[in-house]
Coordinates of C-alpha atoms in Angstrom, one line a residue:
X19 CA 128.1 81.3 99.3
X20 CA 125.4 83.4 101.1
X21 CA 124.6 85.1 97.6
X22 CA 124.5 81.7 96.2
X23 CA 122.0 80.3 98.3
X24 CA 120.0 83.8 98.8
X25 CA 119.3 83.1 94.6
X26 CA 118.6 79.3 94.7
X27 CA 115.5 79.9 97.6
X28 CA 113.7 81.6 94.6
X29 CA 115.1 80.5 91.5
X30 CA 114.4 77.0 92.7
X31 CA 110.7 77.5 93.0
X32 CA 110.5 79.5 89.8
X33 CA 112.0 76.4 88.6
X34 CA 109.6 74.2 89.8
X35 CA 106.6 75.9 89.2
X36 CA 107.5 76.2 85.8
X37 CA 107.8 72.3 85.8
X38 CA 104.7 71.9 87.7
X39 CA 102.5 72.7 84.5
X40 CA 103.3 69.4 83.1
X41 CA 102.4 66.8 85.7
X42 CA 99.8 65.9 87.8
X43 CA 98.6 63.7 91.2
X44 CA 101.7 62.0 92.8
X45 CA 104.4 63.5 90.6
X46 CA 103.1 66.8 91.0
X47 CA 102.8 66.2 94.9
X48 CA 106.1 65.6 95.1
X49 CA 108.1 68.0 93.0
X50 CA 106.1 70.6 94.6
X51 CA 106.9 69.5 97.6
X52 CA 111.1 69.3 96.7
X53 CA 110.8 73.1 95.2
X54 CA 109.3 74.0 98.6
X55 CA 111.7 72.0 101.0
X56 CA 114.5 73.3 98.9
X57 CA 113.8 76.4 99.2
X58 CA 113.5 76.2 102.9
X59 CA 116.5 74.3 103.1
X60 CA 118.5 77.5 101.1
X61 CA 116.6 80.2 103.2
X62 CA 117.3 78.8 106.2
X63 CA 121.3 78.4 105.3
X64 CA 121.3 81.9 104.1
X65 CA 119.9 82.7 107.6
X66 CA 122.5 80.5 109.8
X67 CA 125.3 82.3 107.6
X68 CA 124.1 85.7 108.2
X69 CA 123.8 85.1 111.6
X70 CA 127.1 83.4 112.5
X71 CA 129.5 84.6 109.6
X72 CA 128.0 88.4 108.3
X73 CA 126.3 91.2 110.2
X74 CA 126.8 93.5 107.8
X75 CA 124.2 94.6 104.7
X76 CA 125.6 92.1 101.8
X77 CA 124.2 93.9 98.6
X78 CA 126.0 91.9 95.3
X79 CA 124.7 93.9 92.2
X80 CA 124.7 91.0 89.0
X81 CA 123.5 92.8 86.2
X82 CA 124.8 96.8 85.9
X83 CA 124.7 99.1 82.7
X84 CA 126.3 102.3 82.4
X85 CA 123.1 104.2 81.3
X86 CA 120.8 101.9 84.2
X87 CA 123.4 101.9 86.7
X88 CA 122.4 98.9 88.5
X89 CA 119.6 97.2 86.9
X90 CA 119.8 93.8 88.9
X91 CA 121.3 92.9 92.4
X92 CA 120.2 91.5 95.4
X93 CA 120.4 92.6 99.1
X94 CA 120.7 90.3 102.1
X95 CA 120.3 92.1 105.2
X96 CA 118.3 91.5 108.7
X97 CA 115.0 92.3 107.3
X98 CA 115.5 90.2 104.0
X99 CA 116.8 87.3 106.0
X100 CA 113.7 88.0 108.3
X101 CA 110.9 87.7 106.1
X102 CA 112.8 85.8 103.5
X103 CA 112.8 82.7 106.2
X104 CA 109.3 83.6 107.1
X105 CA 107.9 83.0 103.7
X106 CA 109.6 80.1 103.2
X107 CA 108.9 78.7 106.0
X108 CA 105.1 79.3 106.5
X109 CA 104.7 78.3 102.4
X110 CA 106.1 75.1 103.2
X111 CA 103.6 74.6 105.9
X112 CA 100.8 75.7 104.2
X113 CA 101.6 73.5 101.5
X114 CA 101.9 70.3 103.3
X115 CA 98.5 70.8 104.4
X116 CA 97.9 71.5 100.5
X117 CA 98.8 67.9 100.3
X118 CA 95.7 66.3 101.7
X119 CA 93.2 69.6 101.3
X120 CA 93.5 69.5 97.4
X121 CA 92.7 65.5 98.3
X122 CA 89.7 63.6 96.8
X123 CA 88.6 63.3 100.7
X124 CA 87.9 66.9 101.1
X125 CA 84.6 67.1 101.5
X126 CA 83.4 70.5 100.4
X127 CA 86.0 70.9 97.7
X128 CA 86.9 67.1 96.7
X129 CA 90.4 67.4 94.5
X130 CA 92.5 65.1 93.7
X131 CA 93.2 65.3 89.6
X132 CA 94.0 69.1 88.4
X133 CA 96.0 69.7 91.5
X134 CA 99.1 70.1 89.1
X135 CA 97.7 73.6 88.1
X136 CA 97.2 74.8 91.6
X137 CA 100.5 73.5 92.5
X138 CA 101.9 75.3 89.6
X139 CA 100.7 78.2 90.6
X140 CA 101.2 78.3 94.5
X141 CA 105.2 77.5 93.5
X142 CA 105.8 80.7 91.2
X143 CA 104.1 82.2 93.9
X144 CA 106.5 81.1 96.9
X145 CA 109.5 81.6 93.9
X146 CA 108.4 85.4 93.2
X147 CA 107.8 86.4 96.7
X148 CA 111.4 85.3 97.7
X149 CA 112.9 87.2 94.4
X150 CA 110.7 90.6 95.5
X151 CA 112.3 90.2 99.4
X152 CA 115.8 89.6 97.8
X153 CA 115.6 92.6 94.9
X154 CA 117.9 95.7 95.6
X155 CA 116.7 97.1 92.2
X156 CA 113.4 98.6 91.2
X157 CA 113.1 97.2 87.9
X158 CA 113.7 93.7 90.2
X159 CA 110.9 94.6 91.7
X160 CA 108.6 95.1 89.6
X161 CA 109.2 92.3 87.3
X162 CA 108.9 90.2 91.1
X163 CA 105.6 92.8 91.8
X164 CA 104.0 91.3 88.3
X165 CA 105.2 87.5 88.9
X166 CA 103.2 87.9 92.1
X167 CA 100.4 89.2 90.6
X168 CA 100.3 86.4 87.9
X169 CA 100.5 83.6 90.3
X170 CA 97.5 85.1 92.7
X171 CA 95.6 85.4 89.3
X172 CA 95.8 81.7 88.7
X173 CA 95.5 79.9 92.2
X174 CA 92.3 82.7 92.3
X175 CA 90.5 82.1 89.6
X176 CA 91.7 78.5 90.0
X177 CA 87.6 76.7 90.9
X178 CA 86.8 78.6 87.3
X179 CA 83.7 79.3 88.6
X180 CA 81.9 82.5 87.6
X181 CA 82.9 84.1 90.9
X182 CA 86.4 82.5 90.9
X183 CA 87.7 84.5 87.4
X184 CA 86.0 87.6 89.0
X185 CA 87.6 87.6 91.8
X186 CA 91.3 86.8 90.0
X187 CA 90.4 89.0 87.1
X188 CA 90.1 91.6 90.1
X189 CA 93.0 90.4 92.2
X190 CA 95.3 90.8 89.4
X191 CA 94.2 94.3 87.5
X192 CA 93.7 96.2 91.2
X193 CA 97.6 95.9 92.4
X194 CA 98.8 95.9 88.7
X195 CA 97.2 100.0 88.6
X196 CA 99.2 100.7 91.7
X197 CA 102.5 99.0 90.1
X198 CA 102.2 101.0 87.1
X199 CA 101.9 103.9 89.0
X200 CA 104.4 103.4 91.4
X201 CA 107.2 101.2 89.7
X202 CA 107.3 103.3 86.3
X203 CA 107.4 105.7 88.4
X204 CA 110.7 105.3 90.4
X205 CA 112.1 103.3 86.7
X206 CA 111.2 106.8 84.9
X207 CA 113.3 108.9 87.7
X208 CA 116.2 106.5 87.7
X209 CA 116.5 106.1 84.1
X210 CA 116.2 110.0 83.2
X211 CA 117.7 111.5 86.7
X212 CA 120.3 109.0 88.7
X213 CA 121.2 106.8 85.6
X214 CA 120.8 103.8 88.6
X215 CA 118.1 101.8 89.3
X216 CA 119.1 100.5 92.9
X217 CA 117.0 101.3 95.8
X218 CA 120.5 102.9 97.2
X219 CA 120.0 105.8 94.2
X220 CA 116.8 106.6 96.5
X221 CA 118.6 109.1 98.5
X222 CA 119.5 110.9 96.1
X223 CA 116.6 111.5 94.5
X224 CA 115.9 115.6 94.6
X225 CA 113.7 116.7 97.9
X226 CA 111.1 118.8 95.4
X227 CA 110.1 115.2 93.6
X228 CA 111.1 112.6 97.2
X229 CA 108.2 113.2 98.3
X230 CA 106.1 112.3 95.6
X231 CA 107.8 109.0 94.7
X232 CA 107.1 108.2 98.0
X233 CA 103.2 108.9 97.5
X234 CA 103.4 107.1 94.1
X235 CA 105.4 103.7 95.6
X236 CA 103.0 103.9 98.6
X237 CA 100.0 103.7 96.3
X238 CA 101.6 100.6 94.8
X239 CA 102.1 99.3 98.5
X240 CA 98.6 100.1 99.4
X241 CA 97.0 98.1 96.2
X242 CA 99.1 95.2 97.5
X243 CA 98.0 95.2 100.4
X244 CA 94.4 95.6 100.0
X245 CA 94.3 99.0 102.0
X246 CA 91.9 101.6 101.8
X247 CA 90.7 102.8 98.9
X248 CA 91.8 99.7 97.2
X249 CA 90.8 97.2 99.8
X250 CA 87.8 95.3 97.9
X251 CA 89.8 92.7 95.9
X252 CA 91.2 90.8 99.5
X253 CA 87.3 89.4 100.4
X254 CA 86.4 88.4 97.0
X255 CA 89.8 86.5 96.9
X256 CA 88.5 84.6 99.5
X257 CA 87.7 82.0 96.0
X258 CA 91.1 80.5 96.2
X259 CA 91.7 77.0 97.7
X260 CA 92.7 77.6 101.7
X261 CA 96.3 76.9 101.6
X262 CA 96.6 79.9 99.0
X263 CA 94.5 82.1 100.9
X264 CA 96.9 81.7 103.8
X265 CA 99.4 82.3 101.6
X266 CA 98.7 85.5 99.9
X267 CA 97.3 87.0 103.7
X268 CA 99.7 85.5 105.8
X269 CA 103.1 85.1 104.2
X270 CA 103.0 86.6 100.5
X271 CA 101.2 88.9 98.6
X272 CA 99.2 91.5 101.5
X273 CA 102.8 91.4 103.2
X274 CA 104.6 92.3 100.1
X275 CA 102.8 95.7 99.9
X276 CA 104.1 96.5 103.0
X277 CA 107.7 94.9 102.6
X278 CA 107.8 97.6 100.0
X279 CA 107.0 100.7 101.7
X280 CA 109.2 99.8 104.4
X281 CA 112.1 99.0 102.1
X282 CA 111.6 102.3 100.2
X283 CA 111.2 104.2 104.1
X284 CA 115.1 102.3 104.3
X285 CA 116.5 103.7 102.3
X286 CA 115.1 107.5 100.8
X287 CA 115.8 109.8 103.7
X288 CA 114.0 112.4 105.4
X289 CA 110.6 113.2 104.4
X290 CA 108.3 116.2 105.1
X291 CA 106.0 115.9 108.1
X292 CA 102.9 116.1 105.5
X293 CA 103.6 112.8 104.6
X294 CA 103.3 111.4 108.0
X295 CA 99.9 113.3 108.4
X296 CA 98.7 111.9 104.7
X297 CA 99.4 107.9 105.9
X298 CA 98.1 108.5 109.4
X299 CA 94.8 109.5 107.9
X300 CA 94.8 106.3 105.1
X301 CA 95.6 104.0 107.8
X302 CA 92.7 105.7 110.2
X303 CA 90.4 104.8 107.4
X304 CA 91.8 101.5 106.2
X305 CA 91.5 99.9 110.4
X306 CA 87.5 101.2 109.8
X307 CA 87.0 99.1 107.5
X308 CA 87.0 95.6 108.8
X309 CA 85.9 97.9 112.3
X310 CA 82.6 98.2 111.0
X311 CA 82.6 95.0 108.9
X312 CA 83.3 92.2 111.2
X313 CA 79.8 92.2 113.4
X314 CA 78.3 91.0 110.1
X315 CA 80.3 88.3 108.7
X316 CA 79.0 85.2 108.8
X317 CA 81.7 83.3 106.9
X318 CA 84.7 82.2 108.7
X319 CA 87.5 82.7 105.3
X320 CA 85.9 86.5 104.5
X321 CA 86.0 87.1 108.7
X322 CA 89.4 86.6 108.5
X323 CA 90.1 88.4 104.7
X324 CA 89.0 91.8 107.0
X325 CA 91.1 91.2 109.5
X326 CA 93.9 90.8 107.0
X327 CA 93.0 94.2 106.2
X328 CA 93.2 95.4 109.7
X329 CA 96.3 93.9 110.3
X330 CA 98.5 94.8 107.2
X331 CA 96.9 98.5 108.3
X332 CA 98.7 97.5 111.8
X333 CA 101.9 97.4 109.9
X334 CA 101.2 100.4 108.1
X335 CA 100.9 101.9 111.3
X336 CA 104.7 101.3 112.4
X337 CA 105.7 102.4 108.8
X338 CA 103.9 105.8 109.5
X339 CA 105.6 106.4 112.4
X340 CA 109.1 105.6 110.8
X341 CA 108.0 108.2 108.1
X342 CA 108.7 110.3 110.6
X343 CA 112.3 109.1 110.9
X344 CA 112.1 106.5 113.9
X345 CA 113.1 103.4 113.4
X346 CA 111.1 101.9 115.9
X347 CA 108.1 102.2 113.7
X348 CA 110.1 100.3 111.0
X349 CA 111.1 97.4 113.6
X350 CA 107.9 97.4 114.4
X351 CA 106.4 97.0 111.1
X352 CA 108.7 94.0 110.6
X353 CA 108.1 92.5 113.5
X354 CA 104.1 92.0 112.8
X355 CA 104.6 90.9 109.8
X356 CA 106.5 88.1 111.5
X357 CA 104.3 87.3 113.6
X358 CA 101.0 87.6 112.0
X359 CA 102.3 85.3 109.4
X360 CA 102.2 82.0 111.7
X361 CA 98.7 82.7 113.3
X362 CA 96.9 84.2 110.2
X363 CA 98.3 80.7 108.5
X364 CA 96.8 79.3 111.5
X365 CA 93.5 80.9 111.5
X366 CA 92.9 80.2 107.7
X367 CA 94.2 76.5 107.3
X368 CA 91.7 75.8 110.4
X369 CA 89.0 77.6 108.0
X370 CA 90.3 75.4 105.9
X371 CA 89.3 72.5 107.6
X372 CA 85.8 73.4 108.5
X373 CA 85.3 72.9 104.6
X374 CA 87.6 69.8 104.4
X375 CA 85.9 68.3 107.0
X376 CA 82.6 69.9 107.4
X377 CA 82.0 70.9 104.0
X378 CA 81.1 74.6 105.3
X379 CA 82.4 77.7 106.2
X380 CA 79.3 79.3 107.0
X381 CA 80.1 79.9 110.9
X382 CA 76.4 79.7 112.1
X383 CA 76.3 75.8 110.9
X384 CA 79.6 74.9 112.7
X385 CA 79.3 74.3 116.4
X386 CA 80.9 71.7 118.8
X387 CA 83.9 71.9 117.6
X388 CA 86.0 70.4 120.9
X389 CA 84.1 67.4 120.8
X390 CA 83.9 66.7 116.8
X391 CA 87.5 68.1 116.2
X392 CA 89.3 68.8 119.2
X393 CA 92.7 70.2 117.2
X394 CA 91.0 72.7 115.2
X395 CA 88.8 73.8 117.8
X396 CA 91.5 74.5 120.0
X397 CA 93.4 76.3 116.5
X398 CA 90.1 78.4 115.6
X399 CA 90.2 79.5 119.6
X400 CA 93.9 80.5 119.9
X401 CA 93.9 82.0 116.1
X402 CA 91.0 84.2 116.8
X403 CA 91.7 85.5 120.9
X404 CA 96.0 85.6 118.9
X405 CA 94.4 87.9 116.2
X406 CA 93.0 90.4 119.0
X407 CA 96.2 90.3 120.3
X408 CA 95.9 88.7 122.9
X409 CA 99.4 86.8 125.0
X410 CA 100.7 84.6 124.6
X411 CA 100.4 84.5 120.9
X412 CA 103.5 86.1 119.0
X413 CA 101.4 89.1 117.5
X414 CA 100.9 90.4 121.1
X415 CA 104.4 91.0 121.5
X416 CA 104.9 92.4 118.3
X417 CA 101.4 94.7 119.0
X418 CA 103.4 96.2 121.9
X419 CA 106.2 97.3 120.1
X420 CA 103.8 99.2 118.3
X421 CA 101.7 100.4 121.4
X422 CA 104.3 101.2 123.9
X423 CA 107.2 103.4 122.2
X424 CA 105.0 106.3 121.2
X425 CA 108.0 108.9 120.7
X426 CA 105.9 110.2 117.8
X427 CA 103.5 111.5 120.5
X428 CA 106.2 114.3 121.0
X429 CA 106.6 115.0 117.7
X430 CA 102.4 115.7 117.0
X431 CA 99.8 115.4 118.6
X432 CA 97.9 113.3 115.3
X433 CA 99.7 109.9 116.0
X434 CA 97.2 109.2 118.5
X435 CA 94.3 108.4 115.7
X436 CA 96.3 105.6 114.4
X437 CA 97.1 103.8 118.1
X438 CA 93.6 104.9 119.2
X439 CA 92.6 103.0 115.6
X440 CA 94.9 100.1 116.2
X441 CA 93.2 99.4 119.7
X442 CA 89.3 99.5 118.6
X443 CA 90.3 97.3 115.9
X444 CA 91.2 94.4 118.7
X445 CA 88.4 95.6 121.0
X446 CA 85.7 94.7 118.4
X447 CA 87.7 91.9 116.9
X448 CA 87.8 90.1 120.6
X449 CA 84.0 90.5 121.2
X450 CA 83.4 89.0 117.8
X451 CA 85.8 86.6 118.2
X452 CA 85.1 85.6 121.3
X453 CA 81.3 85.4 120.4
X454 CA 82.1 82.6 117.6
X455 CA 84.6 81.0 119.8
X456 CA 81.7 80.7 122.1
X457 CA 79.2 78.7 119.4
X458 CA 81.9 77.2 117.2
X459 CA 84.2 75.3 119.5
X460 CA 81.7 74.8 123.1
X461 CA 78.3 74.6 121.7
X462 CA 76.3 71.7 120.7
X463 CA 78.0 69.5 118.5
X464 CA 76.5 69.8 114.8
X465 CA 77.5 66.4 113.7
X466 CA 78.3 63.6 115.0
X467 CA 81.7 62.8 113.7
X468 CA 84.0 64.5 111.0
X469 CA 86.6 63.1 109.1
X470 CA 90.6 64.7 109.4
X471 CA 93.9 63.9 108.7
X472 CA 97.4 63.8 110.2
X473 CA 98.9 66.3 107.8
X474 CA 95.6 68.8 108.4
X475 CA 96.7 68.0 112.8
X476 CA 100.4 67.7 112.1
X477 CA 100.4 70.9 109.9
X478 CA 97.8 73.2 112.6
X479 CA 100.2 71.9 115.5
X480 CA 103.2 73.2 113.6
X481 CA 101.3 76.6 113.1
X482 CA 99.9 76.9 117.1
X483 CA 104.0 76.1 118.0
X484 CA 105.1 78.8 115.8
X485 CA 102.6 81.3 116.8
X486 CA 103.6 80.9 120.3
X487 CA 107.3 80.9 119.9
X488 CA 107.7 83.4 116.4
X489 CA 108.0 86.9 118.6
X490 CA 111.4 85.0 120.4
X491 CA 112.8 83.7 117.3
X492 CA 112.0 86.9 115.4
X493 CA 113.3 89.5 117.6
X494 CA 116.8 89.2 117.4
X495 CA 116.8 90.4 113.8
X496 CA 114.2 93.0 114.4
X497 CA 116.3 94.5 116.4
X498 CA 119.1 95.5 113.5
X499 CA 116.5 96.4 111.3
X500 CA 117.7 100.3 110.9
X501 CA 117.2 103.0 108.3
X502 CA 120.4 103.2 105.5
X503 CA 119.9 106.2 103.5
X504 CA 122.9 107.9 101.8
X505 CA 125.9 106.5 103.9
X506 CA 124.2 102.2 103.3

């Protein structure tokens, strides 16, 4: 039953984004909204299951060959059942509030007819995520990696503007180098060494070439997830409508990047110390990026598109130190992801409103916020002071987990660039925060009134619950999230 359901929370979306290319207006609003509840509805009873009825890793292999080994299968386990109920539920939030934002009344972006696309789009998107959390096979993954990729392409480019198809011509092609150099990679090894394509073959993979399928999967988890070199492609995505933008930073295709290394880090064993050395330097120069970038941004949705950056390189952090073999790093990992999910949702479907109801995002025209819109001034405030990780927002808690176990301390001397990283990163994201808080939400009001809606309230309120209350619900499943390696 728990398979059963574990496959309908994607193959329901991928069902109904397929559908979703035919209709338009009303009809469209609601079958998107079916894929999406139903998908909820299955994550969520795959979650209740796991946690009252199986403990234990569930891996159920559908498709196996003798020369492939296993080419298909699926995994359920604490961190699949984790993020899997993340994404579904945060997509399902985000697109409520697509509801109204791809609406006629949106001021800066009016919608209304050609909303089928979008939706279209934004469904495969929630249906290929949930397939890539669920995969226990590589080629399952990539075929998950590419869906992704597709789906951000269209609900990118999906303005067609000039600077729209840029920026999902660029979206697409940059993480598509790092699956062809990761995925064939690991596909080429299984095929011609372990005759299996499962990530349980990973252990057995021989130590002289381990190492160097890590480097080649990290590379296609650093494309993902827009870190550096390959970081460029996350501001410029900053085209898409809002609700996808909170998708692909906050619950989808940034994450995914890292839900990747992390799965590999499961299950391939030990690796040399080198490699530990090799990510703590990356991450070091991915966190000084959006370091030296946020004094100068000006407009709230590419703001937040660095500190996506800064935050998936908080994750990466945790994955470097379980490179080292502690699973506290891991946990860790997991754990922001959780929580950064909810208050980056938060922060962008508030940006989202500042165009909806303001018809701007440029930050030095919005001011007055607590007076004009007293919801989203109070979102903006918590989203930015929860993204410096500041209490009582979720990410704090899941910041500490990071900060405060530093057992890799003992082992060299080098993890200290990372934390000391980690921690500039908020210091300079607070003041600049704090300085926009200051003007946005208690300065002089910039217009008189502005338009909302309940869903745009009803959705933000869901958000500023969930960020408050994610780092409790999360942490009982962070908590069994463990390395398997050859014994899983």
């Amino acid at each position: 039953m728990i398979g059963l359901l574990a496959s309908l929370a994607y193959l329901i979306p991928l069902t109904g984004g397929l559908i979703l290319f035919k209709l338009d207006e009303r009809k469209a609003d609601a079958v998107m909204l079916a894929s999406f509840i139903s998908a909820l509805v299955a994550q969520l009873g795959v979650a209740y299951l796991f946690l009252t009825e199986h403990h234990e890793v569930i891996h159920i292999p559908y498709i196996t060959t003798e020369r492939l080994g296993e080419a298909y299968g699926i995994i359920i386990d604490p961190m699949s059942v984790l993020i899997g109920t993340v994404v579904s539920l945060a997509g399902f939030i985000f697109m409520f509030y697509g509801v109204e934002y791809m609406s006629e009344r949106n001021v800066g972006h009016p919608g209304g007819k050609g909303r089928g696309l979008f939706y279209a789009w934004m469904t495969l998107f929630e249906g290929a995520t949930l397939g890539f959390i669920y995969s226990s096979t590589f080629l399952g993954l990539l075929i998950f990696f590419e869906l992704m990729g597709l789906a951000c392409w269209g609900v990118v480019s999906y303005y067609n503007t000039p600077e729209a198809r840029r920026a999902g011509f660029k979206a697409f092609i940059i993480p598509n180098v790092g699956a062809m150099i990761g995925f064939y990679t690991a596909i080429g090894i299984g095929i011609t060494q372990l005759h299996d394509l499962s990530l349980f073959s990973l252990a057995h993979v021989a130590p002289s070439i381990k190492p160097w399928l890590f480097i080649a999967l990290l590379f296609a988890g650093y494309t993902k997830s827009a870190q550096f070199p390959t970081y460029s492609w996350i501001p410029d995505a900053m085209e898409a409508p809002t609700p996808a933008s909170a998708f692909l930073h906050g619950a989808a295709m940034v994450e995914m990047g890292v839900y990747l290394v992390a799965r590999v880090l499961q299950f391939i064993g030990d690796l040399p110390i080198w490699i530990f050395y090799f990510m703590a330097i990356m991450v070091s120069l991915t966190l000084l990026i959006p370091i030296l970038n946020y004094p100068v941004q000006k407009d709230a949705k590419r703001l937040l598109a660095y500190s996506t950056v800064a935050e998936a390189g908080v994750m990466f952090v945790g994955l470097t130190f379980a490179a080292l073999g502690l699973d506290v790093g891991l946990k860790a990992a997991m754990f922001q992801l959780t929580t950064h999910a909810f208050i980056k949702g938060l922060a962008f479907l508030t940006a989202g409103t500042f165009t909806y109801s303001l018809g701007t995002l440029d930050l030095r025209r919005i001011s007055g916020l607590k007076d004009i819109l007293p919801v989203n001034g109070f979102s903006w405030a918590l989203a930015l002071l929860g993204l410096a990780g500041l209490p009582p927002m979720g990410i704090a808690f899941s910041k500490a987990e990071l900060l405060t176990d530093l057992v890799a301390l003992k082992i060299t001397g080098l993890a200290w660039l990372p934390i000391i990283m980690v921690l500039t990163d908020s210091v300079v994201f607070l003041w600049v925060g704090m300085k926009w808080i200051g003007r946005n939400v208690f300065g002089k009001p910039s217009v008189k009134k502005a338009p909302t809606h309940w869903i745009i309230n009803a959705s933000l309120i869901a958000l500023i619950i969930l960020t408050l209350i994610s780092a409790i619900l999360a942490y009982p499943l962070v908590e069994e999230i463990t390395f398997y390696g050859v014994g899983a």
